[in-house]
Amino acid sequence: MSATEWEFEALLEYLKYSRGCDFTGYKRSNLVRRFHVRMRELKIDSYADYLHYLQSHSQEYIPLLNTVLINLTSFFRDRASWEYLANELIPKIIASKQPDEPIRVWSAACASGQELYSLIILFAEVLGIKSCLQRLQFIATDWDKDALSQARNATYKPKDVSAIPADLLEKYFEQTEQGDYIFHRQLRRTIIFAYHNLAKHAPMSKIDLLVCRNALMYFKSDIQITILIRFHFGLKNNGFLFLGQPEMVMTRRPIFTLVNFKHRVYQKGVKLELEEHLQICSRSRKKPAIDSPVTDIRVWQTAFERSPFAQLAVDSNRCLILANAKANTLFDLTLNDLGNSLEKLTLGQLPGLCQSIEKANRDRYPVTLENVAWKTDNDTTYFDLSITPVFNVDAQVICLREVSPPRTNVL
C-alpha cells in the first residue's frame, strides 16, 4: 500500500470511529472521486491535511456526507422500468393477495424520497387511494439522515417534479404558496421512515416488494453479497427485488432468480444456508473463523439439516433464523415463521427454553435441559434440550432429542 493509499485508509478509519460514517465497504474508486470533489472545494490537496481539517472542524463531516452520498434520484427514473412495475409486477403482487390482505413495500436507500413516492403513486393508481390507506405499508430507510429528513418532509421544487405527468401531479401533490409541491398528506401516513445501514442492520421482514435502485453499485462485491443475503431474508417467498439499471445480482449461490433482465427484477432462488443466516444475525462484520476442518461450515450445514433430532437456530433476540425438516414437522413451522420471535410461536411454550437461550447468549456457554414436557391436545412428549452458541456470533443452535417419560415413584 502506497503512502497516499495509507493516508486515505486512515481518513476512512477516523470517520468510522469518530463520526460513525463507515465508508470502508464502499468501492475505493468511487470514494476517491467524491472525496476529491469536496477537498477541491476547500482547496485541500492531501488526505492528511483533510484529516486535520476534519479534526478541527466538527461539522465538516456533514457536507462530506452530502458529497459522497450523491443521492442522484428523480421521480420515475428509468421510466420504462416503472411502466413494467405498474403494468406487470404490481398487478401480480395484488393478485397473489386476499382482498383485504396487507402489502408491505420496502424502499431501501430511499434517499430524498422521489422513488418512494413514485412507488406509492403506482400502487394508488392500481388499488385506489382508499384501499392503499387500508392495505399498504411502506418502509423507507436510508443511512443518510439528512436525505431521510428530506424524504419525510416530502416537499419538492417545481424542477424536481417535472418528470411527473400533469394529471398525477395534480392528484397526488399540493402546491404551496411558495410554489413547492408537497406529497399527498393522507398517503404519507402509510410510510414508516427509519435510519438503516444496509450492510450492518437487520433487514425488514415479510416484504412483498423490495426496491433498492442504484445503491448496491457503490459497495464492494463482498458487501454487496452481504446486503443481498439480507434482502433474501427480508423478502417473502413470492416477493420481488427491484434493482437499478447498472446493477446485477452476483452471489456465490443462486439465492435469487432473474424475472426480467432489462428491468433488473428478481425473486428468491435457493434457500439460505446456515452460514448466510449467521451473517445476518451477527453484530460484527468480522469473518468467522471457519477455515479449520473441525469447524468447516459445510459440516455444520450437513449436520444441521440431516440430524435425526429437531434443530433450530435463533439470534440473540430469540428470533428464529433456521429450522431443519424434523423441527418444521414437529412444531408446524413454515418459512413465514422465520424472523419471528419464539414467543410468537408455539415452540416458545417449551418450559425454560427462552430463559436458557438468554443464559447461553449471556454466558456464551452451552446450556442443557432434561425431560422438558411438550404438551399437545393428544399427547405429551419429553425432550432433552441443548442450546449451544456457535461461531462466536450472537446466535444459538437448539437441539431437541426425544426421550422416554421420566419415571415416577409408585408407593
Coordinates of C-alpha atoms in Angstrom, one line a residue:
M1 CA 0.0 0.0 0.0
S2 CA 1.4 3.4 -1.0
A3 CA 1.7 6.3 1.4
T4 CA -1.2 8.1 -0.3
E5 CA -3.4 4.9 0.0
W6 CA -2.4 4.6 3.6
E7 CA -3.4 8.2 4.3
F8 CA -6.8 7.6 2.7
E9 CA -7.5 4.5 4.7
A10 CA -6.5 6.4 7.9
L11 CA -9.0 9.0 6.9
L12 CA -11.8 6.4 6.5
E13 CA -10.9 4.9 9.8
Y14 CA -11.2 8.3 11.5
L15 CA -14.6 8.9 10.0
K16 CA -15.8 5.4 11.0
Y17 CA -14.8 5.5 14.7
S18 CA -15.1 9.3 15.4
R19 CA -18.2 10.1 13.4
G20 CA -19.9 6.8 12.8
C21 CA -19.6 7.4 9.0
D22 CA -18.4 3.9 7.8
F23 CA -17.3 4.1 4.2
T24 CA -14.9 1.2 4.5
G25 CA -17.3 -1.1 2.5
Y26 CA -17.6 1.3 -0.5
K27 CA -15.6 1.0 -3.7
R28 CA -12.4 2.9 -3.4
S29 CA -12.5 4.4 -6.9
N30 CA -15.9 6.0 -6.3
L31 CA -14.9 7.2 -2.8
V32 CA -11.6 8.8 -4.1
R33 CA -13.5 10.8 -6.7
R34 CA -16.1 12.1 -4.3
F35 CA -13.5 13.0 -1.6
H36 CA -11.5 14.9 -4.2
V37 CA -14.6 16.9 -5.1
R38 CA -15.0 18.1 -1.5
M39 CA -11.3 18.6 -1.0
R40 CA -11.1 20.8 -4.1
E41 CA -13.9 22.9 -2.8
L42 CA -11.8 23.5 0.4
K43 CA -8.5 23.9 -1.6
I44 CA -7.0 20.9 0.3
D45 CA -4.5 18.8 -1.6
S46 CA -3.7 15.8 0.6
Y47 CA -5.7 13.3 2.7
A48 CA -3.5 14.0 5.7
D49 CA -4.4 17.7 5.5
Y50 CA -8.1 16.9 5.1
L51 CA -7.9 14.6 8.1
H52 CA -6.5 17.5 10.2
Y53 CA -9.3 19.8 8.8
L54 CA -11.9 17.2 9.9
Q55 CA -10.4 17.0 13.3
S56 CA -10.6 20.8 13.8
H57 CA -14.0 21.4 12.1
S58 CA -16.5 19.1 13.9
Q59 CA -19.3 19.7 11.4
E60 CA -17.3 19.1 8.2
Y61 CA -18.5 15.5 8.0
I62 CA -22.0 16.8 7.1
P63 CA -21.0 18.4 3.7
L64 CA -18.7 15.5 3.1
L65 CA -21.6 13.1 3.5
N66 CA -23.7 15.1 1.1
T67 CA -20.8 15.0 -1.4
V68 CA -20.1 11.2 -1.1
L69 CA -23.8 10.1 -0.9
I70 CA -24.8 11.9 -4.1
N71 CA -28.4 10.9 -3.8
L72 CA -29.0 11.3 -7.5
T73 CA -32.6 10.3 -7.8
S74 CA -35.8 11.5 -9.5
F75 CA -39.4 10.6 -9.9
F76 CA -39.9 7.6 -12.2
R77 CA -36.2 7.4 -13.1
D78 CA -35.8 5.0 -16.0
R79 CA -39.4 5.3 -17.0
A80 CA -39.7 2.0 -18.9
S81 CA -38.8 0.1 -15.7
W82 CA -41.5 1.9 -13.8
E83 CA -44.0 1.1 -16.5
Y84 CA -43.1 -2.5 -16.2
L85 CA -43.6 -2.2 -12.5
A86 CA -47.0 -0.7 -12.9
N87 CA -48.2 -3.0 -15.7
E88 CA -46.7 -6.3 -14.7
L89 CA -45.3 -6.5 -11.2
I90 CA -47.8 -4.6 -9.0
P91 CA -50.8 -6.4 -10.5
K92 CA -49.0 -9.8 -9.8
I93 CA -48.4 -8.8 -6.2
I94 CA -52.0 -7.7 -5.7
A95 CA -53.4 -10.8 -7.4
S96 CA -51.4 -13.0 -5.0
K97 CA -53.2 -11.5 -2.1
Q98 CA -56.6 -11.8 -0.5
P99 CA -58.8 -8.7 -1.0
D100 CA -58.0 -7.3 2.5
E101 CA -54.5 -8.7 3.0
P102 CA -51.8 -6.2 3.8
I103 CA -49.0 -5.4 1.3
R104 CA -45.5 -4.5 2.6
V105 CA -43.1 -2.5 0.4
W106 CA -39.5 -1.6 1.4
S107 CA -37.8 1.3 -0.3
A108 CA -34.2 0.7 0.8
A109 CA -31.7 3.6 0.3
C110 CA -34.7 5.8 -0.3
A111 CA -32.5 9.0 -0.5
S112 CA -34.7 12.1 -0.6
G113 CA -37.9 10.1 -1.4
Q114 CA -38.6 10.5 -5.1
E115 CA -38.6 6.8 -5.8
L116 CA -40.6 6.1 -2.7
Y117 CA -43.4 8.4 -3.7
S118 CA -43.2 7.1 -7.3
L119 CA -43.9 3.7 -5.8
I120 CA -46.9 4.9 -3.8
I121 CA -48.4 6.7 -6.8
L122 CA -48.2 3.4 -8.8
F123 CA -49.9 1.4 -6.1
A124 CA -52.6 4.1 -5.6
E125 CA -53.3 4.1 -9.3
V126 CA -54.0 0.4 -9.3
L127 CA -55.6 0.0 -5.9
G128 CA -57.1 3.4 -5.3
I129 CA -56.2 5.8 -2.5
K130 CA -58.8 4.4 -0.1
S131 CA -57.5 0.8 -0.5
C132 CA -53.9 2.0 -0.2
L133 CA -54.6 3.6 3.1
Q134 CA -56.1 0.4 4.4
R135 CA -53.7 -2.2 3.0
L136 CA -50.3 -0.7 2.1
Q137 CA -47.4 -0.3 4.5
F138 CA -44.3 1.4 3.0
I139 CA -41.0 1.2 4.9
A140 CA -38.4 3.8 3.8
T141 CA -34.9 3.5 5.0
D142 CA -31.5 5.2 4.4
W143 CA -28.3 5.8 6.4
D144 CA -28.1 9.4 5.3
K145 CA -30.1 11.2 8.0
D146 CA -30.3 14.5 6.0
A147 CA -31.7 12.7 3.0
L148 CA -34.1 10.7 5.2
S149 CA -35.3 14.0 6.7
Q150 CA -35.9 15.4 3.2
A151 CA -37.9 12.3 2.3
R152 CA -40.0 12.6 5.4
N153 CA -40.7 16.3 4.6
A154 CA -42.0 15.3 1.1
T155 CA -41.6 18.8 -0.3
Y156 CA -40.1 19.3 -3.7
K157 CA -39.2 22.2 -6.0
P158 CA -41.0 22.5 -9.4
K159 CA -37.9 21.3 -11.2
D160 CA -37.9 18.1 -9.0
V161 CA -41.5 17.1 -10.1
S162 CA -41.1 18.0 -13.8
A163 CA -41.0 14.3 -14.8
I164 CA -44.4 13.6 -13.2
P165 CA -47.4 13.6 -15.6
A166 CA -49.6 16.6 -15.1
D167 CA -52.6 14.6 -14.0
L168 CA -50.7 12.6 -11.4
L169 CA -49.0 15.8 -10.1
E170 CA -52.4 17.4 -9.6
K171 CA -53.8 14.3 -8.0
Y172 CA -51.0 13.4 -5.6
F173 CA -49.4 16.8 -4.8
E174 CA -50.5 20.0 -3.2
Q175 CA -48.8 23.2 -4.3
T176 CA -47.8 25.7 -1.6
E177 CA -47.9 29.5 -1.8
Q178 CA -44.1 29.4 -2.3
G179 CA -44.6 27.2 -5.4
D180 CA -43.2 24.0 -3.8
Y181 CA -45.1 20.7 -4.1
I182 CA -46.0 18.5 -1.1
F183 CA -46.9 14.9 -1.5
H184 CA -50.4 13.6 -0.6
R185 CA -50.8 14.1 3.2
Q186 CA -53.0 11.0 3.8
L187 CA -50.9 8.6 1.8
R188 CA -47.8 9.7 3.7
R189 CA -49.4 8.0 6.7
T190 CA -48.7 4.6 5.1
I191 CA -44.9 5.2 5.4
I192 CA -42.6 4.2 8.2
F193 CA -39.2 6.1 8.0
A194 CA -36.1 4.6 9.6
Y195 CA -32.4 5.1 9.8
H196 CA -30.8 1.9 8.4
N197 CA -27.4 0.7 7.3
L198 CA -27.9 -2.0 4.6
A199 CA -24.7 -3.8 5.3
K200 CA -25.0 -3.9 9.1
H201 CA -28.6 -3.7 10.3
A202 CA -31.2 -6.4 10.3
P203 CA -33.4 -6.4 7.2
M204 CA -37.1 -5.5 7.2
S205 CA -39.2 -8.7 7.2
K206 CA -42.2 -10.1 5.3
I207 CA -41.6 -7.8 2.3
D208 CA -43.7 -8.2 -0.9
L209 CA -41.7 -5.7 -3.0
L210 CA -38.1 -4.5 -2.2
V211 CA -36.9 -1.6 -4.2
C212 CA -33.2 -0.7 -3.9
R213 CA -32.1 1.1 -7.0
N214 CA -28.6 2.4 -7.8
A215 CA -27.2 1.8 -4.3
L216 CA -25.5 -1.6 -4.5
M217 CA -23.1 -0.4 -7.2
Y218 CA -21.3 1.9 -4.7
F219 CA -20.3 -1.1 -2.5
K220 CA -17.5 -3.6 -2.8
S221 CA -18.5 -7.1 -4.0
D222 CA -18.3 -8.7 -0.6
I223 CA -20.5 -6.1 0.9
Q224 CA -23.0 -6.4 -2.0
I225 CA -23.3 -10.1 -1.2
T226 CA -23.9 -9.4 2.5
I227 CA -26.7 -6.9 1.5
L228 CA -28.3 -9.4 -0.9
I229 CA -28.4 -12.1 1.8
R230 CA -30.3 -9.7 4.0
F231 CA -32.6 -8.9 1.1
H232 CA -33.3 -12.6 0.6
F233 CA -34.1 -13.0 4.2
G234 CA -36.5 -9.9 4.2
L235 CA -38.5 -11.0 1.2
K236 CA -41.5 -13.2 1.3
N237 CA -41.2 -16.4 -0.9
N238 CA -43.1 -14.8 -3.7
G239 CA -41.8 -11.3 -3.2
F240 CA -39.8 -9.3 -5.8
L241 CA -36.5 -7.4 -5.7
F242 CA -36.3 -4.4 -8.0
L243 CA -32.7 -3.0 -8.6
G244 CA -31.3 -0.2 -10.7
Q245 CA -30.2 -0.5 -14.4
P246 CA -26.4 -0.7 -13.7
E247 CA -26.8 -3.4 -11.1
M248 CA -26.7 -7.2 -11.2
V249 CA -27.2 -9.9 -8.6
M250 CA -23.8 -11.7 -8.3
T251 CA -23.6 -14.2 -5.4
R252 CA -21.8 -17.4 -4.7
R253 CA -25.0 -19.4 -4.9
P254 CA -28.2 -18.6 -6.9
I255 CA -30.2 -17.2 -3.9
F256 CA -32.1 -15.0 -6.4
T257 CA -33.6 -16.0 -9.8
L258 CA -34.0 -13.5 -12.6
V259 CA -37.5 -12.4 -13.5
N260 CA -36.7 -9.7 -16.0
F261 CA -33.2 -8.8 -17.1
K262 CA -34.0 -5.5 -18.8
H263 CA -35.6 -4.0 -15.7
R264 CA -33.4 -5.9 -13.1
V265 CA -36.3 -7.7 -11.3
Y266 CA -35.6 -10.8 -9.2
Q267 CA -37.3 -13.3 -6.9
K268 CA -36.0 -15.7 -4.3
G269 CA -33.9 -18.7 -5.5
V270 CA -32.3 -21.3 -3.3
K271 CA -32.7 -21.2 0.5
L272 CA -30.1 -19.5 2.6
E273 CA -27.5 -21.8 4.2
L274 CA -26.7 -21.6 7.9
E275 CA -23.5 -19.6 7.2
E276 CA -25.6 -16.9 5.5
H277 CA -28.2 -16.8 8.2
L278 CA -25.4 -16.2 10.7
Q279 CA -24.1 -13.3 8.7
I280 CA -27.5 -11.7 9.1
C281 CA -27.6 -12.0 12.9
S282 CA -24.0 -11.3 13.6
R283 CA -23.3 -7.8 15.1
S284 CA -19.8 -7.9 13.8
R285 CA -18.7 -8.0 10.2
K286 CA -15.5 -9.9 11.0
K287 CA -15.3 -13.1 9.2
P288 CA -16.0 -16.1 11.4
A289 CA -13.0 -18.4 12.0
I290 CA -14.3 -21.3 9.9
D291 CA -11.3 -22.3 8.0
S292 CA -10.2 -25.3 10.1
P293 CA -11.6 -28.8 9.2
V294 CA -13.3 -29.1 12.6
T295 CA -15.4 -26.0 12.1
D296 CA -15.9 -26.1 8.3
I297 CA -19.3 -24.6 7.6
R298 CA -20.4 -27.3 5.3
V299 CA -20.0 -29.9 8.1
W300 CA -22.2 -27.7 10.3
Q301 CA -24.8 -27.3 7.4
T302 CA -25.0 -31.0 6.7
A303 CA -25.2 -32.0 10.4
F304 CA -27.9 -29.4 11.0
E305 CA -30.1 -30.3 8.0
R306 CA -29.7 -34.1 8.3
S307 CA -29.8 -34.6 12.0
P308 CA -32.4 -37.1 13.2
F309 CA -33.1 -34.6 16.0
A310 CA -35.1 -31.4 15.7
Q311 CA -32.7 -28.5 15.4
L312 CA -33.2 -24.7 15.2
A313 CA -31.1 -21.6 15.1
V314 CA -32.1 -18.4 16.8
D315 CA -30.5 -15.0 17.1
S316 CA -29.7 -13.1 20.3
N317 CA -33.2 -11.6 20.3
R318 CA -34.7 -15.2 20.3
C319 CA -35.9 -14.8 16.7
L320 CA -36.0 -17.9 14.5
I321 CA -33.4 -17.8 11.7
L322 CA -33.3 -21.5 10.6
A323 CA -35.0 -24.9 11.3
N324 CA -34.4 -28.3 9.9
A325 CA -37.0 -30.6 8.5
K326 CA -37.5 -32.5 11.8
A327 CA -38.2 -29.3 13.7
N328 CA -40.5 -28.0 10.9
T329 CA -42.6 -31.2 11.2
L330 CA -42.6 -31.3 15.0
F331 CA -43.6 -27.7 15.6
D332 CA -45.6 -27.0 12.4
L333 CA -43.1 -24.3 11.3
T334 CA -43.1 -22.7 7.8
L335 CA -40.8 -20.3 6.0
N336 CA -43.2 -17.5 7.1
D337 CA -42.1 -18.2 10.7
L338 CA -38.5 -17.2 10.0
G339 CA -37.8 -13.9 11.7
N340 CA -40.5 -14.3 14.3
S341 CA -39.6 -14.3 17.9
L342 CA -40.1 -17.6 19.8
E343 CA -42.7 -16.0 22.0
K344 CA -45.0 -15.7 19.0
L345 CA -44.5 -19.4 18.0
T346 CA -45.9 -22.5 19.8
L347 CA -42.3 -23.6 20.2
G348 CA -41.8 -20.7 22.6
Q349 CA -44.1 -22.5 25.1
L350 CA -41.5 -25.1 25.9
P351 CA -40.8 -24.7 29.6
G352 CA -37.5 -22.9 30.3
L353 CA -36.5 -22.5 26.7
C354 CA -36.4 -18.7 26.4
Q355 CA -34.6 -18.3 29.7
S356 CA -32.0 -20.9 28.7
I357 CA -31.4 -19.1 25.4
E358 CA -30.9 -15.9 27.3
K359 CA -28.4 -17.6 29.6
A360 CA -26.5 -19.2 26.6
N361 CA -26.4 -15.8 24.9
R362 CA -25.1 -14.0 28.0
D363 CA -22.5 -16.6 29.1
R364 CA -21.5 -17.8 25.6
Y365 CA -21.6 -21.4 27.0
P366 CA -23.9 -24.4 26.3
V367 CA -27.0 -24.9 28.4
T368 CA -28.9 -28.2 28.7
L369 CA -32.4 -29.0 30.0
E370 CA -33.6 -32.5 30.7
N371 CA -37.1 -34.0 30.4
V372 CA -38.8 -30.9 29.1
A373 CA -42.5 -31.7 28.6
W374 CA -44.1 -30.7 25.2
K375 CA -47.9 -30.9 25.7
T376 CA -50.3 -31.1 22.8
D377 CA -54.1 -31.8 22.7
N378 CA -53.4 -35.5 22.2
D379 CA -50.2 -36.3 23.9
T380 CA -47.2 -35.2 25.9
T381 CA -43.6 -35.6 24.5
Y382 CA -40.4 -35.2 26.5
F383 CA -37.2 -33.8 25.2
D384 CA -33.6 -33.2 26.3
L385 CA -32.6 -29.8 25.1
S386 CA -29.2 -28.3 24.4
I387 CA -28.6 -24.7 23.5
T388 CA -25.2 -24.0 22.0
P389 CA -23.6 -20.7 20.9
V390 CA -22.0 -21.0 17.5
F391 CA -19.2 -19.4 15.5
N392 CA -18.7 -16.6 18.1
V393 CA -21.7 -14.6 16.8
D394 CA -24.9 -13.7 18.5
A395 CA -26.8 -16.9 17.6
Q396 CA -27.5 -20.3 19.2
V397 CA -28.4 -23.7 17.8
I398 CA -31.1 -25.6 19.8
C399 CA -31.2 -29.4 19.6
L400 CA -34.2 -31.3 20.9
R401 CA -33.8 -35.1 21.4
E402 CA -36.9 -37.0 22.2
V403 CA -36.6 -39.1 25.4
S404 CA -38.8 -41.5 27.4
P405 CA -41.1 -40.0 30.0
P406 CA -39.4 -39.7 33.4
R407 CA -40.2 -42.4 35.9
T408 CA -42.5 -41.7 38.8
N409 CA -42.2 -43.5 42.2
V410 CA -45.3 -45.6 43.0
L411 CA -45.8 -46.2 46.7

